[in-house]
mmCIF file of C-alpha atoms in Angstrom:
data_model
loop_
_atom_site.group_PDB
_atom_site.id
_atom_site.type_symbol
_atom_site.label_atom_id
_atom_site.label_comp_id
_atom_site.label_asym_id
_atom_site.label_seq_id
_atom_site.Cartn_x
_atom_site.Cartn_y
_atom_site.Cartn_z
ATOM 1 C CA MET A 746 -16.507 -5.131 -20.246
ATOM 2 C CA LEU A 747 -15.678 -0.985 -19.709
ATOM 3 C CA HIS A 748 -18.098 1.447 -21.214
ATOM 4 C CA SER A 749 -17.131 5.211 -20.817
ATOM 5 C CA THR A 750 -19.478 8.113 -21.162
ATOM 6 C CA THR A 751 -16.866 10.869 -21.970
ATOM 7 C CA ASN A 752 -14.165 9.502 -23.874
ATOM 8 C CA ALA A 753 -12.800 6.245 -24.961
ATOM 9 C CA ASN A 754 -10.486 6.480 -21.976
ATOM 10 C CA GLU A 755 -11.796 8.240 -19.203
ATOM 11 C CA TYR A 756 -14.423 7.077 -16.630
ATOM 12 C CA ASN A 757 -15.987 9.084 -14.018
ATOM 13 C CA ASN A 758 -18.176 8.535 -10.931
ATOM 14 C CA LYS A 759 -18.625 4.576 -11.931
ATOM 15 C CA GLU A 760 -19.023 1.600 -10.066
ATOM 16 C CA PHE A 761 -17.252 -1.544 -11.275
ATOM 17 C CA HIS A 762 -17.617 -5.590 -10.864
ATOM 18 C CA LEU A 763 -14.629 -6.616 -12.836
ATOM 19 C CA LYS A 764 -12.760 -9.735 -13.415
ATOM 20 C CA GLN A 765 -9.668 -8.504 -15.431
ATOM 21 C CA ASN A 766 -6.304 -10.310 -16.556
ATOM 22 C CA SER A 767 -3.335 -9.878 -18.777
ATOM 23 C CA GLN A 768 -5.771 -10.143 -21.536
ATOM 24 C CA ASN A 769 -8.196 -7.509 -20.911
ATOM 25 C CA PRO A 770 -5.450 -4.415 -19.956
ATOM 26 C CA PHE A 771 -6.683 -1.222 -18.209
ATOM 27 C CA GLU A 772 -3.546 0.645 -20.034
ATOM 28 C CA ASN A 773 -3.870 4.382 -20.479
ATOM 29 C CA LYS A 774 -7.524 4.612 -18.809
ATOM 30 C CA VAL A 775 -8.216 7.221 -16.449
ATOM 31 C CA PHE A 776 -10.449 6.364 -13.519
ATOM 32 C CA ILE A 777 -12.156 9.652 -11.302
ATOM 33 C CA ASP A 778 -14.203 8.730 -8.188
ATOM 34 C CA CYS A 779 -14.842 5.107 -9.121
ATOM 35 C CA THR A 780 -15.665 2.190 -7.133
ATOM 36 C CA PHE A 781 -14.493 -1.331 -7.850
ATOM 37 C CA HIS A 782 -16.479 -4.195 -5.950
ATOM 38 C CA ASN A 783 -15.609 -7.769 -5.604
ATOM 39 C CA SER A 784 -13.298 -7.221 -8.642
ATOM 40 C CA SER A 785 -10.351 -9.627 -9.812
ATOM 41 C CA PHE A 786 -7.372 -8.299 -11.350
ATOM 42 C CA ASP A 787 -4.737 -11.002 -12.214
ATOM 43 C CA HIS A 788 -1.516 -9.858 -13.699
ATOM 44 C CA CYS A 789 -3.501 -6.978 -15.511
ATOM 45 C CA ASN A 790 -1.924 -4.262 -17.125
ATOM 46 C CA TRP A 791 -2.119 -0.627 -15.213
ATOM 47 C CA LYS A 792 0.933 0.996 -17.006
ATOM 48 C CA ASN A 793 -0.012 4.529 -17.219
ATOM 49 C CA THR A 794 -3.198 4.162 -15.701
ATOM 50 C CA GLN A 795 -4.792 6.704 -13.343
ATOM 51 C CA PHE A 796 -7.148 6.308 -10.340
ATOM 52 C CA ILE A 797 -8.010 9.296 -8.757
ATOM 53 C CA ASP A 798 -10.409 9.415 -5.679
ATOM 54 C CA CYS A 799 -10.934 5.633 -6.310
ATOM 55 C CA THR A 800 -11.950 3.085 -3.823
ATOM 56 C CA PHE A 801 -11.253 -0.757 -4.103
ATOM 57 C CA ILE A 802 -13.742 -2.928 -1.978
ATOM 58 C CA GLU A 803 -13.240 -6.672 -1.768
ATOM 59 C CA CYS A 804 -10.945 -6.869 -4.440
ATOM 60 C CA ASN A 805 -7.988 -9.250 -5.299
ATOM 61 C CA ILE A 806 -5.256 -7.567 -6.981
ATOM 62 C CA ASN A 807 -2.322 -10.018 -8.058
ATOM 63 C CA MET A 808 0.838 -8.872 -9.704
ATOM 64 C CA PRO A 809 -0.376 -5.896 -12.010
ATOM 65 C CA SER A 810 1.896 -4.166 -14.182
ATOM 66 C CA MET A 811 2.373 -0.577 -12.397
ATOM 67 C CA GLU A 812 4.454 1.456 -14.750
ATOM 68 C CA ASN A 813 3.537 5.087 -14.425
ATOM 69 C CA CYS A 814 0.261 4.009 -12.625
ATOM 70 C CA ARG A 815 -1.100 7.224 -10.664
ATOM 71 C CA LEU A 816 -2.567 6.178 -7.629
ATOM 72 C CA GLN A 817 -4.116 9.496 -6.022
ATOM 73 C CA ASP A 818 -6.106 9.275 -2.919
ATOM 74 C CA THR A 819 -7.101 5.693 -3.508
ATOM 75 C CA LEU A 820 -8.560 3.515 -0.835
ATOM 76 C CA PHE A 821 -8.103 -0.199 -0.664
ATOM 77 C CA LYS A 822 -10.600 -1.724 1.591
ATOM 78 C CA GLU A 823 -11.439 -5.586 2.607
ATOM 79 C CA SER A 824 -8.890 -6.548 -0.276
ATOM 80 C CA LYS A 825 -6.098 -8.696 -1.174
ATOM 81 C CA LEU A 826 -2.850 -7.301 -2.704
ATOM 82 C CA SER A 827 0.080 -9.381 -3.806
ATOM 83 C CA GLY A 828 2.986 -8.880 -5.588
ATOM 84 C CA VAL A 829 2.072 -4.877 -6.085
ATOM 85 C CA ASN A 830 4.922 -3.060 -7.215
ATOM 86 C CA PHE A 831 3.933 0.456 -5.932
ATOM 87 C CA TYR A 832 7.339 1.819 -6.526
ATOM 88 C CA LEU A 833 6.703 1.828 -10.179
ATOM 89 C CA CYS A 834 4.060 4.314 -9.606
ATOM 90 C CA THR A 835 4.089 7.854 -10.673
ATOM 91 C CA PRO A 836 5.487 9.310 -7.351
ATOM 92 C CA THR A 837 3.947 12.674 -7.847
ATOM 93 C CA PHE A 838 0.311 12.678 -6.323
ATOM 94 C CA PHE A 839 0.724 9.174 -4.635
ATOM 95 C CA ALA A 840 -1.759 8.966 -2.138
ATOM 96 C CA THR A 841 -3.047 5.490 -1.096
ATOM 97 C CA SER A 842 -4.867 4.433 2.306
ATOM 98 C CA TYR A 843 -5.779 0.730 3.456
ATOM 99 C CA GLN A 844 -8.588 -0.896 5.735
ATOM 100 C CA ASN A 845 -8.771 -4.654 6.783
ATOM 101 C CA THR A 846 -6.623 -5.243 3.780
ATOM 102 C CA THR A 847 -4.092 -8.053 3.475
ATOM 103 C CA LEU A 848 -0.907 -6.826 1.540
ATOM 104 C CA GLN A 849 1.884 -9.493 0.817
ATOM 105 C CA TYR A 850 4.961 -9.279 -1.155
ATOM 106 C CA CYS A 851 4.500 -5.586 -1.819
ATOM 107 C CA ASN A 852 7.137 -3.124 -2.707
ATOM 108 C CA PHE A 853 6.890 0.461 -1.585
ATOM 109 C CA SER A 854 10.575 1.662 -1.952
ATOM 110 C CA ASP A 855 11.572 5.129 -2.803
ATOM 111 C CA LEU A 856 7.889 6.598 -2.394
ATOM 112 C CA LYS A 857 6.771 9.396 0.032
ATOM 113 C CA MET A 858 3.889 7.904 1.904
ATOM 114 C CA ASN A 859 3.757 10.453 4.615
ATOM 115 C CA HIS A 860 0.349 10.508 6.870
ATOM 116 C CA THR A 861 -0.718 6.991 5.243
ATOM 117 C CA LEU A 862 -3.304 4.874 7.216
ATOM 118 C CA PHE A 863 -3.192 1.144 7.391
ATOM 119 C CA GLU A 864 -5.943 0.149 9.161
ATOM 120 C CA SER A 865 -6.438 -3.425 10.635
ATOM 121 C CA CYS A 866 -4.392 -4.451 7.900
ATOM 122 C CA LYS A 867 -1.931 -7.695 7.393
ATOM 123 C CA ILE A 868 1.412 -6.230 5.837
ATOM 124 C CA LYS A 869 3.212 -9.822 5.244
ATOM 125 C CA GLU A 870 6.701 -9.633 3.605
ATOM 126 C CA CYS A 871 6.374 -6.342 2.240
ATOM 127 C CA TYR A 872 9.486 -3.916 1.503
ATOM 128 C CA PHE A 873 9.848 -0.416 2.514
ATOM 129 C CA ASN A 874 13.356 0.871 1.324
ATOM 130 C CA ASN A 875 14.388 4.543 1.253
ATOM 131 C CA THR A 876 10.626 5.279 1.972
ATOM 132 C CA SER A 877 9.331 8.229 3.771
ATOM 133 C CA LEU A 878 6.489 7.313 5.904
ATOM 134 C CA LYS A 879 6.590 10.186 8.635
ATOM 135 C CA SER A 880 3.380 10.116 10.783
ATOM 136 C CA VAL A 881 2.170 6.970 9.202
ATOM 137 C CA LYS A 882 -0.546 4.818 11.249
ATOM 138 C CA PHE A 883 -0.418 1.235 11.365
ATOM 139 C CA LYS A 884 -3.517 0.872 13.376
ATOM 140 C CA ASP A 885 -4.405 -2.456 14.826
ATOM 141 C CA SER A 886 -2.192 -3.976 12.044
ATOM 142 C CA GLU A 887 0.336 -6.815 11.806
ATOM 143 C CA LEU A 888 3.601 -6.666 9.991
ATOM 144 C CA PRO A 889 5.265 -9.956 9.881
ATOM 145 C CA GLU A 890 8.346 -10.233 7.868
ATOM 146 C CA THR A 891 7.868 -6.757 6.451
ATOM 147 C CA LEU A 892 11.261 -5.163 5.925
ATOM 148 C CA PHE A 893 11.791 -1.504 6.770
ATOM 149 C CA HIS A 894 15.548 -0.137 5.342
ATOM 150 C CA ASN A 895 16.686 3.347 5.217
ATOM 151 C CA SER A 896 12.963 4.553 5.770
ATOM 152 C CA ASP A 897 12.134 7.627 7.650
ATOM 153 C CA LEU A 898 9.491 6.825 10.365
ATOM 154 C CA SER A 899 9.402 9.776 12.084
ATOM 155 C CA LYS A 900 6.500 10.161 14.343
ATOM 156 C CA ALA A 901 5.120 7.053 12.962
ATOM 157 C CA ASP A 902 2.364 5.212 15.201
ATOM 158 C CA PHE A 903 2.987 1.762 15.870
ATOM 159 C CA SER A 904 1.279 1.418 19.055
ATOM 160 C CA THR A 905 -1.286 -0.631 18.276
ATOM 161 C CA ALA A 906 0.702 -2.624 15.696
ATOM 162 C CA THR A 907 2.196 -5.958 16.227
ATOM 163 C CA GLN A 908 4.981 -8.431 14.562
ATOM 164 C CA TYR A 909 7.072 -5.884 13.398
ATOM 165 C CA ASP A 910 10.758 -5.779 13.242
ATOM 166 C CA ILE A 911 12.610 -2.462 12.412
ATOM 167 C CA ASN A 912 16.196 -1.663 12.925
ATOM 168 C CA PRO A 913 16.637 1.349 14.739
ATOM 169 C CA GLN A 914 20.287 1.624 13.287
ATOM 170 C CA ASN A 915 19.075 2.047 9.513
ATOM 171 C CA ASN A 916 15.707 3.683 10.100
ATOM 172 C CA LYS A 917 14.635 7.085 11.583
ATOM 173 C CA LEU A 918 12.481 6.730 14.335
ATOM 174 C CA SER A 919 12.255 9.763 16.084
ATOM 175 C CA LYS A 920 9.245 10.634 17.896
ATOM 176 C CA ALA A 921 7.494 7.494 16.563
ATOM 177 C CA ARG A 922 5.181 5.537 18.968
ATOM 178 C CA PHE A 923 5.476 1.943 20.215
ATOM 179 C CA SER A 924 4.020 0.236 23.113
ATOM 180 C CA LEU A 925 5.068 -2.835 24.982
ATOM 181 C CA PRO A 926 5.551 -5.734 24.755
ATOM 182 C CA GLU A 927 6.082 -5.455 20.920
ATOM 183 C CA ALA A 928 8.574 -2.831 21.519
ATOM 184 C CA ALA A 929 11.041 -4.747 22.974
ATOM 185 C CA ARG A 930 11.361 -6.119 19.384
ATOM 186 C CA LEU A 931 13.556 -3.131 18.573
ATOM 187 C CA LEU A 932 16.078 -3.952 21.014
ATOM 188 C CA SER A 933 16.688 -7.557 19.016
ATOM 189 C CA HIS A 934 19.113 -5.508 16.624
ATOM 190 C CA PHE A 935 21.484 -4.486 19.564
ATOM 191 C CA GLU A 936 24.153 -6.805 21.135
ATOM 192 C CA ILE A 937 22.493 -6.824 24.441
ATOM 193 C CA ILE A 938 21.012 -9.294 27.143
ATOM 194 C CA ILE A 939 17.740 -8.671 28.429
ATOM 195 C CA GLU A 940 16.703 -10.927 31.699
#
């Protein structure tokens, strides 16, 4: 149960341990400098909800409604995110980071995510279409079956990432960093033979 100290919809500097589902909506709430520990959000309603300077630790987030959700300076740590349509979030102020987190079936299309940090993450079957990912770091992260299409990966750092498959013909890769042997995957999109 949520209890606010300011008004019915705003929470400041609070810690939560929650089990939320579609029957317990978060709609139209504002969370500032809040921490969510070991919480579960299954098909919950985050429409018009604001998370500002918030941290999610050991949380399970499964297919929330994200229309006009504001994620500003929000960290997901040691969590599992599945089916999150980040592209429905308010693009203004969108800023997230991820540490030791599993992301599966998440859609980041049409967002500006420059300088985002993915550290020790598993990013599986996620979708980055028309996404600005300049100077993003995929530090020690795995990206199996994740799709990048028409995205700007200029100066992105994949040097310690694995299992990525990026088509250089339809993504911008200027000054992006890669390391061998993983970087050889970039050549798979060209009709060449490597012996």
